[in-house]
JSON list of C-alpha atoms in Angstrom, two decimals:
[
{"chain": "A", "resi": 14, "resn": "MET", "atom": "CA", "xyz": [56.79, -75.56, 64.37]},
{"chain": "A", "resi": 15, "resn": "GLU", "atom": "CA", "xyz": [56.85, -73.54, 61.14]},
{"chain": "A", "resi": 16, "resn": "LYS", "atom": "CA", "xyz": [54.71, -70.85, 62.76]},
{"chain": "A", "resi": 17, "resn": "ILE", "atom": "CA", "xyz": [57.11, -70.60, 65.69]},
{"chain": "A", "resi": 18, "resn": "ARG", "atom": "CA", "xyz": [60.04, -70.14, 63.31]},
{"chain": "A", "resi": 19, "resn": "LEU", "atom": "CA", "xyz": [58.12, -67.46, 61.41]},
{"chain": "A", "resi": 20, "resn": "PHE", "atom": "CA", "xyz": [57.40, -65.48, 64.61]},
{"chain": "A", "resi": 21, "resn": "ILE", "atom": "CA", "xyz": [61.04, -65.72, 65.66]},
{"chain": "A", "resi": 22, "resn": "LEU", "atom": "CA", "xyz": [62.19, -64.48, 62.24]},
{"chain": "A", "resi": 23, "resn": "LEU", "atom": "CA", "xyz": [59.77, -61.58, 62.34]},
{"chain": "A", "resi": 24, "resn": "GLY", "atom": "CA", "xyz": [60.94, -60.65, 65.85]},
{"chain": "A", "resi": 25, "resn": "LEU", "atom": "CA", "xyz": [64.56, -60.64, 64.75]},
{"chain": "A", "resi": 26, "resn": "LEU", "atom": "CA", "xyz": [63.74, -58.39, 61.77]},
{"chain": "A", "resi": 27, "resn": "VAL", "atom": "CA", "xyz": [61.86, -55.89, 63.97]},
{"chain": "A", "resi": 28, "resn": "ALA", "atom": "CA", "xyz": [64.71, -55.82, 66.46]},
{"chain": "A", "resi": 29, "resn": "ALA", "atom": "CA", "xyz": [67.29, -55.26, 63.70]},
{"chain": "A", "resi": 30, "resn": "PHE", "atom": "CA", "xyz": [65.24, -52.43, 62.18]},
{"chain": "A", "resi": 31, "resn": "SER", "atom": "CA", "xyz": [64.78, -50.76, 65.55]},
{"chain": "A", "resi": 32, "resn": "SER", "atom": "CA", "xyz": [68.51, -50.88, 66.30]},
{"chain": "A", "resi": 33, "resn": "CYS", "atom": "CA", "xyz": [69.35, -49.17, 63.01]},
{"chain": "A", "resi": 34, "resn": "SER", "atom": "CA", "xyz": [66.83, -46.38, 63.42]},
{"chain": "A", "resi": 35, "resn": "LYS", "atom": "CA", "xyz": [67.92, -43.09, 65.04]},
{"chain": "A", "resi": 36, "resn": "LYS", "atom": "CA", "xyz": [65.91, -41.95, 67.94]},
{"chain": "A", "resi": 37, "resn": "SER", "atom": "CA", "xyz": [64.93, -38.29, 67.53]},
{"chain": "A", "resi": 38, "resn": "GLY", "atom": "CA", "xyz": [64.99, -36.08, 70.65]},
{"chain": "A", "resi": 39, "resn": "PRO", "atom": "CA", "xyz": [62.63, -33.22, 71.52]},
{"chain": "A", "resi": 40, "resn": "THR", "atom": "CA", "xyz": [62.48, -30.29, 69.05]},
{"chain": "A", "resi": 41, "resn": "PRO", "atom": "CA", "xyz": [64.58, -27.36, 70.36]},
{"chain": "A", "resi": 42, "resn": "PRO", "atom": "CA", "xyz": [62.63, -24.16, 71.00]},
{"chain": "A", "resi": 43, "resn": "VAL", "atom": "CA", "xyz": [62.76, -21.42, 68.39]},
{"chain": "A", "resi": 44, "resn": "PRO", "atom": "CA", "xyz": [65.00, -18.56, 69.66]},
{"chain": "A", "resi": 45, "resn": "PRO", "atom": "CA", "xyz": [63.16, -15.28, 70.24]},
{"chain": "A", "resi": 46, "resn": "PRO", "atom": "CA", "xyz": [63.65, -12.57, 67.63]},
{"chain": "A", "resi": 47, "resn": "ASP", "atom": "CA", "xyz": [66.32, -9.95, 68.28]},
{"chain": "A", "resi": 48, "resn": "THR", "atom": "CA", "xyz": [64.41, -6.93, 69.58]},
{"chain": "A", "resi": 49, "resn": "THR", "atom": "CA", "xyz": [67.49, -4.79, 70.22]},
{"chain": "A", "resi": 50, "resn": "VAL", "atom": "CA", "xyz": [67.02, -1.36, 68.62]},
{"chain": "A", "resi": 51, "resn": "THR", "atom": "CA", "xyz": [70.03, 0.84, 67.94]},
{"chain": "A", "resi": 52, "resn": "VAL", "atom": "CA", "xyz": [69.06, 4.43, 68.65]},
{"chain": "A", "resi": 53, "resn": "LYS", "atom": "CA", "xyz": [71.10, 6.91, 66.65]},
{"chain": "A", "resi": 54, "resn": "PRO", "atom": "CA", "xyz": [71.58, 10.40, 68.05]},
{"chain": "A", "resi": 55, "resn": "PRO", "atom": "CA", "xyz": [70.55, 13.44, 66.01]},
{"chain": "A", "resi": 56, "resn": "GLY", "atom": "CA", "xyz": [73.07, 14.89, 63.60]},
{"chain": "A", "resi": 57, "resn": "GLN", "atom": "CA", "xyz": [74.33, 18.46, 63.38]},
{"chain": "A", "resi": 58, "resn": "ALA", "atom": "CA", "xyz": [72.42, 20.96, 61.27]},
{"chain": "A", "resi": 59, "resn": "THR", "atom": "CA", "xyz": [74.15, 23.51, 59.02]},
{"chain": "A", "resi": 60, "resn": "LEU", "atom": "CA", "xyz": [73.41, 27.20, 59.49]},
{"chain": "A", "resi": 61, "resn": "LEU", "atom": "CA", "xyz": [72.37, 29.13, 56.37]},
{"chain": "A", "resi": 62, "resn": "THR", "atom": "CA", "xyz": [70.97, 32.59, 57.12]},
{"chain": "A", "resi": 63, "resn": "PRO", "atom": "CA", "xyz": [71.52, 35.19, 58.53]},
{"chain": "A", "resi": 64, "resn": "ALA", "atom": "CA", "xyz": [75.11, 34.93, 57.30]},
{"chain": "A", "resi": 65, "resn": "ASN", "atom": "CA", "xyz": [77.97, 34.86, 59.78]},
{"chain": "A", "resi": 66, "resn": "ASN", "atom": "CA", "xyz": [79.56, 38.22, 60.67]},
{"chain": "A", "resi": 67, "resn": "GLU", "atom": "CA", "xyz": [77.42, 40.09, 58.17]},
{"chain": "A", "resi": 68, "resn": "PRO", "atom": "CA", "xyz": [74.73, 42.78, 58.48]},
{"chain": "A", "resi": 69, "resn": "CYS", "atom": "CA", "xyz": [71.15, 41.57, 58.12]},
{"chain": "A", "resi": 70, "resn": "THR", "atom": "CA", "xyz": [69.51, 43.99, 55.69]},
{"chain": "A", "resi": 71, "resn": "VAL", "atom": "CA", "xyz": [66.56, 41.91, 54.51]},
{"chain": "A", "resi": 72, "resn": "GLY", "atom": "CA", "xyz": [64.27, 41.90, 57.53]},
{"chain": "A", "resi": 73, "resn": "THR", "atom": "CA", "xyz": [60.51, 42.24, 57.03]},
{"chain": "A", "resi": 74, "resn": "GLY", "atom": "CA", "xyz": [57.91, 44.15, 58.98]},
{"chain": "A", "resi": 75, "resn": "VAL", "atom": "CA", "xyz": [60.48, 46.84, 59.64]},
{"chain": "A", "resi": 76, "resn": "THR", "atom": "CA", "xyz": [59.65, 49.65, 62.08]},
{"chain": "A", "resi": 77, "resn": "SER", "atom": "CA", "xyz": [61.88, 52.32, 63.53]},
{"chain": "A", "resi": 78, "resn": "LYS", "atom": "CA", "xyz": [62.93, 49.97, 66.31]},
{"chain": "A", "resi": 79, "resn": "GLN", "atom": "CA", "xyz": [62.65, 46.37, 65.11]},
{"chain": "A", "resi": 80, "resn": "SER", "atom": "CA", "xyz": [62.33, 43.97, 62.21]},
{"chain": "A", "resi": 81, "resn": "THR", "atom": "CA", "xyz": [61.42, 40.34, 61.62]},
{"chain": "A", "resi": 82, "resn": "VAL", "atom": "CA", "xyz": [64.44, 38.21, 60.73]},
{"chain": "A", "resi": 83, "resn": "THR", "atom": "CA", "xyz": [64.12, 34.80, 59.08]},
{"chain": "A", "resi": 84, "resn": "PHE", "atom": "CA", "xyz": [66.53, 32.12, 60.29]},
{"chain": "A", "resi": 85, "resn": "THR", "atom": "CA", "xyz": [67.21, 29.11, 58.04]},
{"chain": "A", "resi": 86, "resn": "TRP", "atom": "CA", "xyz": [69.34, 25.97, 58.32]},
{"chain": "A", "resi": 87, "resn": "SER", "atom": "CA", "xyz": [69.73, 22.61, 56.61]},
{"chain": "A", "resi": 88, "resn": "ALA", "atom": "CA", "xyz": [68.24, 19.36, 57.92]},
{"chain": "A", "resi": 89, "resn": "SER", "atom": "CA", "xyz": [70.18, 17.03, 60.18]},
{"chain": "A", "resi": 90, "resn": "ALA", "atom": "CA", "xyz": [69.88, 13.23, 60.32]},
{"chain": "A", "resi": 91, "resn": "TYR", "atom": "CA", "xyz": [67.78, 11.38, 62.91]},
{"chain": "A", "resi": 92, "resn": "THR", "atom": "CA", "xyz": [66.18, 14.63, 64.05]},
{"chain": "A", "resi": 93, "resn": "ASP", "atom": "CA", "xyz": [62.60, 15.33, 65.13]},
{"chain": "A", "resi": 94, "resn": "GLY", "atom": "CA", "xyz": [62.92, 18.99, 66.09]},
{"chain": "A", "resi": 95, "resn": "TYR", "atom": "CA", "xyz": [65.16, 22.02, 66.33]},
{"chain": "A", "resi": 96, "resn": "GLU", "atom": "CA", "xyz": [65.83, 24.68, 68.94]},
{"chain": "A", "resi": 97, "resn": "LEU", "atom": "CA", "xyz": [66.84, 28.14, 67.73]},
{"chain": "A", "resi": 98, "resn": "HIS", "atom": "CA", "xyz": [68.91, 30.00, 70.33]},
{"chain": "A", "resi": 99, "resn": "ILE", "atom": "CA", "xyz": [69.27, 33.76, 69.76]},
{"chain": "A", "resi": 100, "resn": "LYS", "atom": "CA", "xyz": [71.39, 35.98, 72.02]},
{"chain": "A", "resi": 101, "resn": "ASN", "atom": "CA", "xyz": [71.27, 39.78, 72.13]},
{"chain": "A", "resi": 102, "resn": "LEU", "atom": "CA", "xyz": [74.96, 40.67, 72.41]},
{"chain": "A", "resi": 103, "resn": "VAL", "atom": "CA", "xyz": [74.18, 44.02, 74.06]},
{"chain": "A", "resi": 104, "resn": "THR", "atom": "CA", "xyz": [71.78, 42.91, 76.79]},
{"chain": "A", "resi": 105, "resn": "SER", "atom": "CA", "xyz": [72.88, 39.23, 76.91]},
{"chain": "A", "resi": 106, "resn": "GLY", "atom": "CA", "xyz": [69.19, 38.30, 76.71]},
{"chain": "A", "resi": 107, "resn": "ILE", "atom": "CA", "xyz": [68.55, 34.85, 75.21]},
{"chain": "A", "resi": 108, "resn": "THR", "atom": "CA", "xyz": [65.49, 33.72, 73.23]},
{"chain": "A", "resi": 109, "resn": "VAL", "atom": "CA", "xyz": [64.82, 30.03, 72.50]},
{"chain": "A", "resi": 110, "resn": "LEU", "atom": "CA", "xyz": [62.30, 29.02, 69.82]},
{"chain": "A", "resi": 111, "resn": "THR", "atom": "CA", "xyz": [61.37, 25.45, 68.77]},
{"chain": "A", "resi": 112, "resn": "THR", "atom": "CA", "xyz": [60.15, 23.98, 65.49]},
{"chain": "A", "resi": 113, "resn": "ALA", "atom": "CA", "xyz": [60.10, 20.82, 63.41]},
{"chain": "A", "resi": 114, "resn": "ASN", "atom": "CA", "xyz": [60.77, 22.87, 60.27]},
{"chain": "A", "resi": 115, "resn": "LEU", "atom": "CA", "xyz": [63.95, 24.35, 58.82]},
{"chain": "A", "resi": 116, "resn": "THR", "atom": "CA", "xyz": [63.06, 28.01, 59.26]},
{"chain": "A", "resi": 117, "resn": "LEU", "atom": "CA", "xyz": [61.84, 30.35, 61.98]},
{"chain": "A", "resi": 118, "resn": "ASP", "atom": "CA", "xyz": [61.02, 34.05, 62.15]},
{"chain": "A", "resi": 119, "resn": "ALA", "atom": "CA", "xyz": [62.00, 36.22, 65.12]},
{"chain": "A", "resi": 120, "resn": "THR", "atom": "CA", "xyz": [61.29, 39.89, 65.81]},
{"chain": "A", "resi": 121, "resn": "LEU", "atom": "CA", "xyz": [64.53, 41.58, 66.81]},
{"chain": "A", "resi": 122, "resn": "ALA", "atom": "CA", "xyz": [65.71, 45.07, 67.70]},
{"chain": "A", "resi": 123, "resn": "LEU", "atom": "CA", "xyz": [67.36, 47.09, 64.96]},
{"chain": "A", "resi": 124, "resn": "SER", "atom": "CA", "xyz": [70.94, 48.38, 65.20]},
{"chain": "A", "resi": 125, "resn": "THR", "atom": "CA", "xyz": [71.75, 45.47, 67.47]},
{"chain": "A", "resi": 126, "resn": "PRO", "atom": "CA", "xyz": [74.26, 42.60, 67.22]},
{"chain": "A", "resi": 127, "resn": "TYR", "atom": "CA", "xyz": [73.09, 39.04, 67.79]},
{"chain": "A", "resi": 128, "resn": "SER", "atom": "CA", "xyz": [74.48, 35.52, 67.88]},
{"chain": "A", "resi": 129, "resn": "TRP", "atom": "CA", "xyz": [72.58, 32.32, 67.10]},
{"chain": "A", "resi": 130, "resn": "TYR", "atom": "CA", "xyz": [72.89, 28.55, 66.87]},
{"chain": "A", "resi": 131, "resn": "ILE", "atom": "CA", "xyz": [70.68, 25.49, 66.33]},
{"chain": "A", "resi": 132, "resn": "VAL", "atom": "CA", "xyz": [70.26, 22.46, 68.60]},
{"chain": "A", "resi": 133, "resn": "SER", "atom": "CA", "xyz": [68.98, 19.26, 66.93]},
{"chain": "A", "resi": 134, "resn": "THR", "atom": "CA", "xyz": [66.81, 16.98, 69.10]},
{"chain": "A", "resi": 135, "resn": "SER", "atom": "CA", "xyz": [65.22, 13.54, 68.76]},
{"chain": "A", "resi": 136, "resn": "LYS", "atom": "CA", "xyz": [62.31, 11.92, 70.61]},
{"chain": "A", "resi": 137, "resn": "LYS", "atom": "CA", "xyz": [64.21, 8.62, 70.51]},
{"chain": "A", "resi": 138, "resn": "SER", "atom": "CA", "xyz": [67.45, 9.88, 72.02]},
{"chain": "A", "resi": 139, "resn": "THR", "atom": "CA", "xyz": [68.51, 11.99, 75.00]},
{"chain": "A", "resi": 140, "resn": "GLU", "atom": "CA", "xyz": [71.53, 13.22, 73.07]},
{"chain": "A", "resi": 141, "resn": "ILE", "atom": "CA", "xyz": [71.56, 16.51, 71.19]},
{"chain": "A", "resi": 142, "resn": "ALA", "atom": "CA", "xyz": [73.73, 18.10, 68.50]},
{"chain": "A", "resi": 143, "resn": "GLN", "atom": "CA", "xyz": [74.64, 21.79, 68.45]},
{"chain": "A", "resi": 144, "resn": "THR", "atom": "CA", "xyz": [75.92, 23.84, 65.54]},
{"chain": "A", "resi": 145, "resn": "ASP", "atom": "CA", "xyz": [78.64, 26.46, 65.67]},
{"chain": "A", "resi": 146, "resn": "THR", "atom": "CA", "xyz": [77.58, 29.91, 66.81]},
{"chain": "A", "resi": 147, "resn": "TRP", "atom": "CA", "xyz": [77.17, 32.62, 64.18]},
{"chain": "A", "resi": 148, "resn": "LYS", "atom": "CA", "xyz": [76.93, 36.39, 64.66]},
{"chain": "A", "resi": 149, "resn": "PHE", "atom": "CA", "xyz": [75.10, 39.03, 62.66]},
{"chain": "A", "resi": 150, "resn": "TYR", "atom": "CA", "xyz": [74.18, 42.69, 62.98]},
{"chain": "A", "resi": 151, "resn": "ASN", "atom": "CA", "xyz": [70.49, 43.48, 62.55]},
{"chain": "A", "resi": 152, "resn": "SER", "atom": "CA", "xyz": [71.02, 46.72, 60.68]},
{"chain": "A", "resi": 153, "resn": "GLY", "atom": "CA", "xyz": [67.80, 46.74, 58.68]},
{"chain": "A", "resi": 154, "resn": "PRO", "atom": "CA", "xyz": [67.25, 47.44, 54.95]},
{"chain": "A", "resi": 155, "resn": "GLY", "atom": "CA", "xyz": [69.67, 49.78, 53.24]},
{"chain": "A", "resi": 156, "resn": "VAL", "atom": "CA", "xyz": [72.21, 49.93, 56.07]},
{"chain": "A", "resi": 157, "resn": "SER", "atom": "CA", "xyz": [75.66, 48.53, 55.34]},
{"chain": "A", "resi": 158, "resn": "PHE", "atom": "CA", "xyz": [77.76, 50.28, 57.98]},
{"chain": "A", "resi": 159, "resn": "TYR", "atom": "CA", "xyz": [77.72, 48.83, 61.46]},
{"chain": "A", "resi": 160, "resn": "PRO", "atom": "CA", "xyz": [79.95, 48.86, 64.58]},
{"chain": "A", "resi": 161, "resn": "PRO", "atom": "CA", "xyz": [82.19, 46.04, 65.80]},
{"chain": "A", "resi": 162, "resn": "TYR", "atom": "CA", "xyz": [80.62, 43.19, 67.71]},
{"chain": "A", "resi": 163, "resn": "PRO", "atom": "CA", "xyz": [80.92, 43.44, 71.51]},
{"chain": "A", "resi": 164, "resn": "ALA", "atom": "CA", "xyz": [84.07, 41.78, 72.86]},
{"chain": "A", "resi": 165, "resn": "GLU", "atom": "CA", "xyz": [83.65, 38.37, 74.51]},
{"chain": "A", "resi": 166, "resn": "ALA", "atom": "CA", "xyz": [85.65, 37.22, 77.52]},
{"chain": "A", "resi": 167, "resn": "VAL", "atom": "CA", "xyz": [88.25, 34.51, 76.94]},
{"chain": "A", "resi": 168, "resn": "TYR", "atom": "CA", "xyz": [90.02, 34.67, 80.31]},
{"chain": "A", "resi": 169, "resn": "PRO", "atom": "CA", "xyz": [88.89, 34.78, 83.00]},
{"chain": "A", "resi": 170, "resn": "LEU", "atom": "CA", "xyz": [85.64, 33.15, 81.99]},
{"chain": "A", "resi": 171, "resn": "VAL", "atom": "CA", "xyz": [82.36, 34.58, 83.24]},
{"chain": "A", "resi": 172, "resn": "ASN", "atom": "CA", "xyz": [82.13, 34.24, 87.05]},
{"chain": "A", "resi": 173, "resn": "GLN", "atom": "CA", "xyz": [85.28, 32.12, 87.11]},
{"chain": "A", "resi": 174, "resn": "THR", "atom": "CA", "xyz": [87.10, 31.53, 90.41]},
{"chain": "A", "resi": 175, "resn": "ILE", "atom": "CA", "xyz": [90.88, 31.86, 90.14]},
{"chain": "A", "resi": 176, "resn": "THR", "atom": "CA", "xyz": [93.48, 30.49, 92.55]},
{"chain": "A", "resi": 177, "resn": "PHE", "atom": "CA", "xyz": [96.71, 32.38, 92.31]},
{"chain": "A", "resi": 178, "resn": "PRO", "atom": "CA", "xyz": [99.91, 30.28, 92.31]},
{"chain": "A", "resi": 179, "resn": "VAL", "atom": "CA", "xyz": [101.83, 33.08, 94.07]},
{"chain": "A", "resi": 180, "resn": "GLY", "atom": "CA", "xyz": [99.95, 32.57, 97.34]},
{"chain": "A", "resi": 181, "resn": "SER", "atom": "CA", "xyz": [97.38, 34.45, 99.39]},
{"chain": "A", "resi": 182, "resn": "GLY", "atom": "CA", "xyz": [98.81, 37.83, 98.49]},
{"chain": "A", "resi": 183, "resn": "GLY", "atom": "CA", "xyz": [97.48, 37.69, 94.90]},
{"chain": "A", "resi": 184, "resn": "GLY", "atom": "CA", "xyz": [99.42, 39.13, 91.99]},
{"chain": "A", "resi": 185, "resn": "ASN", "atom": "CA", "xyz": [98.89, 40.08, 88.35]},
{"chain": "A", "resi": 186, "resn": "LEU", "atom": "CA", "xyz": [96.74, 38.42, 85.73]},
{"chain": "A", "resi": 187, "resn": "THR", "atom": "CA", "xyz": [96.08, 39.05, 82.05]},
{"chain": "A", "resi": 188, "resn": "LEU", "atom": "CA", "xyz": [92.55, 39.70, 80.89]},
{"chain": "A", "resi": 189, "resn": "LYS", "atom": "CA", "xyz": [91.92, 38.25, 77.44]},
{"chain": "A", "resi": 190, "resn": "TRP", "atom": "CA", "xyz": [89.01, 38.68, 75.03]},
{"chain": "A", "resi": 191, "resn": "GLN", "atom": "CA", "xyz": [88.02, 38.15, 71.42]},
{"chain": "A", "resi": 192, "resn": "ALA", "atom": "CA", "xyz": [86.31, 40.64, 69.13]},
{"chain": "A", "resi": 193, "resn": "THR", "atom": "CA", "xyz": [84.92, 40.66, 65.60]},
{"chain": "A", "resi": 194, "resn": "ALA", "atom": "CA", "xyz": [85.01, 43.72, 63.35]},
{"chain": "A", "resi": 195, "resn": "GLY", "atom": "CA", "xyz": [81.89, 45.25, 61.89]},
{"chain": "A", "resi": 196, "resn": "SER", "atom": "CA", "xyz": [82.00, 47.17, 58.63]},
{"chain": "A", "resi": 197, "resn": "SER", "atom": "CA", "xyz": [85.40, 48.73, 59.49]},
{"chain": "A", "resi": 198, "resn": "PRO", "atom": "CA", "xyz": [88.61, 47.27, 60.97]},
{"chain": "A", "resi": 199, "resn": "ILE", "atom": "CA", "xyz": [89.08, 47.36, 64.73]},
{"chain": "A", "resi": 200, "resn": "THR", "atom": "CA", "xyz": [91.67, 49.91, 65.83]},
{"chain": "A", "resi": 201, "resn": "GLY", "atom": "CA", "xyz": [91.74, 49.55, 69.62]},
{"chain": "A", "resi": 202, "resn": "TYR", "atom": "CA", "xyz": [90.16, 48.69, 72.94]},
{"chain": "A", "resi": 203, "resn": "THR", "atom": "CA", "xyz": [89.47, 50.46, 76.23]},
{"chain": "A", "resi": 204, "resn": "VAL", "atom": "CA", "xyz": [89.25, 48.23, 79.31]},
{"chain": "A", "resi": 205, "resn": "TYR", "atom": "CA", "xyz": [87.42, 49.34, 82.47]},
{"chain": "A", "resi": 206, "resn": "TYR", "atom": "CA", "xyz": [88.42, 47.38, 85.58]},
{"chain": "A", "resi": 207, "resn": "ASN", "atom": "CA", "xyz": [87.41, 47.65, 89.25]},
{"chain": "A", "resi": 208, "resn": "ASN", "atom": "CA", "xyz": [86.56, 45.63, 92.32]},
{"chain": "A", "resi": 209, "resn": "LEU", "atom": "CA", "xyz": [83.29, 47.54, 92.77]},
{"chain": "A", "resi": 210, "resn": "LEU", "atom": "CA", "xyz": [80.57, 47.08, 90.16]},
{"chain": "A", "resi": 211, "resn": "TYR", "atom": "CA", "xyz": [79.14, 50.57, 90.59]},
{"chain": "A", "resi": 212, "resn": "ASN", "atom": "CA", "xyz": [82.56, 52.07, 89.83]},
{"chain": "A", "resi": 213, "resn": "ILE", "atom": "CA", "xyz": [83.05, 50.25, 86.53]},
{"chain": "A", "resi": 214, "resn": "ASN", "atom": "CA", "xyz": [81.92, 53.21, 84.38]},
{"chain": "A", "resi": 215, "resn": "THR", "atom": "CA", "xyz": [83.31, 55.99, 86.57]},
{"chain": "A", "resi": 216, "resn": "PRO", "atom": "CA", "xyz": [86.72, 57.69, 86.86]},
{"chain": "A", "resi": 217, "resn": "ASN", "atom": "CA", "xyz": [87.35, 55.44, 89.87]},
{"chain": "A", "resi": 218, "resn": "ALA", "atom": "CA", "xyz": [87.80, 52.46, 87.55]},
{"chain": "A", "resi": 219, "resn": "GLN", "atom": "CA", "xyz": [91.20, 51.50, 86.22]},
{"chain": "A", "resi": 220, "resn": "ILE", "atom": "CA", "xyz": [91.19, 52.39, 82.52]},
{"chain": "A", "resi": 221, "resn": "ILE", "atom": "CA", "xyz": [93.54, 50.66, 80.11]},
{"chain": "A", "resi": 222, "resn": "THR", "atom": "CA", "xyz": [93.83, 51.40, 76.38]},
{"chain": "A", "resi": 223, "resn": "THR", "atom": "CA", "xyz": [95.39, 48.83, 74.08]},
{"chain": "A", "resi": 224, "resn": "THR", "atom": "CA", "xyz": [95.48, 47.67, 70.47]},
{"chain": "A", "resi": 225, "resn": "THR", "atom": "CA", "xyz": [95.78, 44.00, 71.45]},
{"chain": "A", "resi": 226, "resn": "ASN", "atom": "CA", "xyz": [93.21, 41.53, 72.82]},
{"chain": "A", "resi": 227, "resn": "SER", "atom": "CA", "xyz": [94.67, 41.49, 76.31]},
{"chain": "A", "resi": 228, "resn": "ALA", "atom": "CA", "xyz": [95.49, 43.70, 79.30]},
{"chain": "A", "resi": 229, "resn": "THR", "atom": "CA", "xyz": [97.43, 42.96, 82.51]},
{"chain": "A", "resi": 230, "resn": "VAL", "atom": "CA", "xyz": [95.82, 44.03, 85.79]},
{"chain": "A", "resi": 231, "resn": "ALA", "atom": "CA", "xyz": [96.55, 43.64, 89.49]},
{"chain": "A", "resi": 232, "resn": "ALA", "atom": "CA", "xyz": [94.38, 41.45, 91.72]},
{"chain": "A", "resi": 233, "resn": "SER", "atom": "CA", "xyz": [94.28, 40.37, 95.36]},
{"chain": "A", "resi": 234, "resn": "ALA", "atom": "CA", "xyz": [92.94, 37.24, 97.00]},
{"chain": "A", "resi": 235, "resn": "GLY", "atom": "CA", "xyz": [89.47, 37.26, 98.50]},
{"chain": "A", "resi": 236, "resn": "THR", "atom": "CA", "xyz": [88.14, 39.83, 96.01]},
{"chain": "A", "resi": 237, "resn": "THR", "atom": "CA", "xyz": [85.63, 39.91, 93.16]},
{"chain": "A", "resi": 238, "resn": "TYR", "atom": "CA", "xyz": [86.62, 42.00, 90.14]},
{"chain": "A", "resi": 239, "resn": "TYR", "atom": "CA", "xyz": [84.54, 43.44, 87.30]},
{"chain": "A", "resi": 240, "resn": "TRP", "atom": "CA", "xyz": [85.63, 44.40, 83.79]},
{"chain": "A", "resi": 241, "resn": "GLU", "atom": "CA", "xyz": [84.25, 45.44, 80.43]},
{"chain": "A", "resi": 242, "resn": "VAL", "atom": "CA", "xyz": [85.75, 46.22, 77.04]},
{"chain": "A", "resi": 243, "resn": "VAL", "atom": "CA", "xyz": [84.85, 49.03, 74.64]},
{"chain": "A", "resi": 244, "resn": "THR", "atom": "CA", "xyz": [85.89, 48.22, 71.08]},
{"chain": "A", "resi": 245, "resn": "THR", "atom": "CA", "xyz": [86.59, 51.00, 68.55]},
{"chain": "A", "resi": 246, "resn": "ASP", "atom": "CA", "xyz": [86.90, 50.69, 64.77]},
{"chain": "A", "resi": 247, "resn": "ALA", "atom": "CA", "xyz": [88.48, 52.85, 62.07]},
{"chain": "A", "resi": 248, "resn": "ALA", "atom": "CA", "xyz": [85.20, 54.67, 61.39]},
{"chain": "A", "resi": 249, "resn": "GLY", "atom": "CA", "xyz": [84.89, 55.72, 65.03]},
{"chain": "A", "resi": 250, "resn": "ASN", "atom": "CA", "xyz": [82.14, 53.20, 65.79]},
{"chain": "A", "resi": 251, "resn": "THR", "atom": "CA", "xyz": [82.21, 51.63, 69.24]},
{"chain": "A", "resi": 252, "resn": "SER", "atom": "CA", "xyz": [80.63, 48.66, 70.99]},
{"chain": "A", "resi": 253, "resn": "THR", "atom": "CA", "xyz": [80.59, 47.85, 74.70]},
{"chain": "A", "resi": 254, "resn": "SER", "atom": "CA", "xyz": [80.79, 44.32, 76.07]},
{"chain": "A", "resi": 255, "resn": "GLN", "atom": "CA", "xyz": [78.75, 43.09, 78.97]},
{"chain": "A", "resi": 256, "resn": "VAL", "atom": "CA", "xyz": [80.33, 43.50, 82.40]},
{"chain": "A", "resi": 257, "resn": "TYR", "atom": "CA", "xyz": [82.30, 40.35, 83.25]},
{"chain": "A", "resi": 258, "resn": "SER", "atom": "CA", "xyz": [83.32, 39.29, 86.73]},
{"chain": "A", "resi": 259, "resn": "PHE", "atom": "CA", "xyz": [85.71, 36.81, 88.40]},
{"chain": "A", "resi": 260, "resn": "TYR", "atom": "CA", "xyz": [86.71, 35.96, 91.96]},
{"chain": "A", "resi": 261, "resn": "VAL", "atom": "CA", "xyz": [90.23, 35.52, 93.31]},
{"chain": "A", "resi": 262, "resn": "GLU", "atom": "CA", "xyz": [90.48, 33.03, 96.18]}
]
């Protein structure tokens, strides 16, 4: 009888202990690590030399026709490489050079105006960053006098199509451009305007002289027009823009 009581007492104790114990569930899985990578686009470089709107007189390897010009700029963030874009402002020819460094040499024609800018690129991003565009005149050593930079079209833009609000008969529009002086102040402009490209530099072209950066011309619908600007400075130096065109629909 005593043994039976002992077994019953032990059973009650086990049951009481079991009821007070917390049952633990399965261990939750460990969350995977965050593999999201934030890709930052390249930053914008800062142009250093050649200086903006200044003659370049420090070229190396100078001949009678060309010199080697060194382009420099400061580093930009999150950047793997740089593209140097150089434009001949007389011929409109464009040269693109690439590097991972902060300097590049280019052989350029003397007595010629150029513009340039830098594009920052990254292997981790499809975005790019472009600097402002600077101009310089590759005059060569010892030359400090240089002509104005060729005028650049503001309106109409290159190969722009214009719809006249006055209807199919056309009307008047105002050509607009911007120009930068060389070593002497700009004193005036001569605009050559025609609907035939081969007439642009002949007496058949409409010729307008002005001291402002605009000229009003007549235009008709269904016609392509061509125009160029010759800029003159106080020293008698001149520069000729490229021939621009636009279409009136």
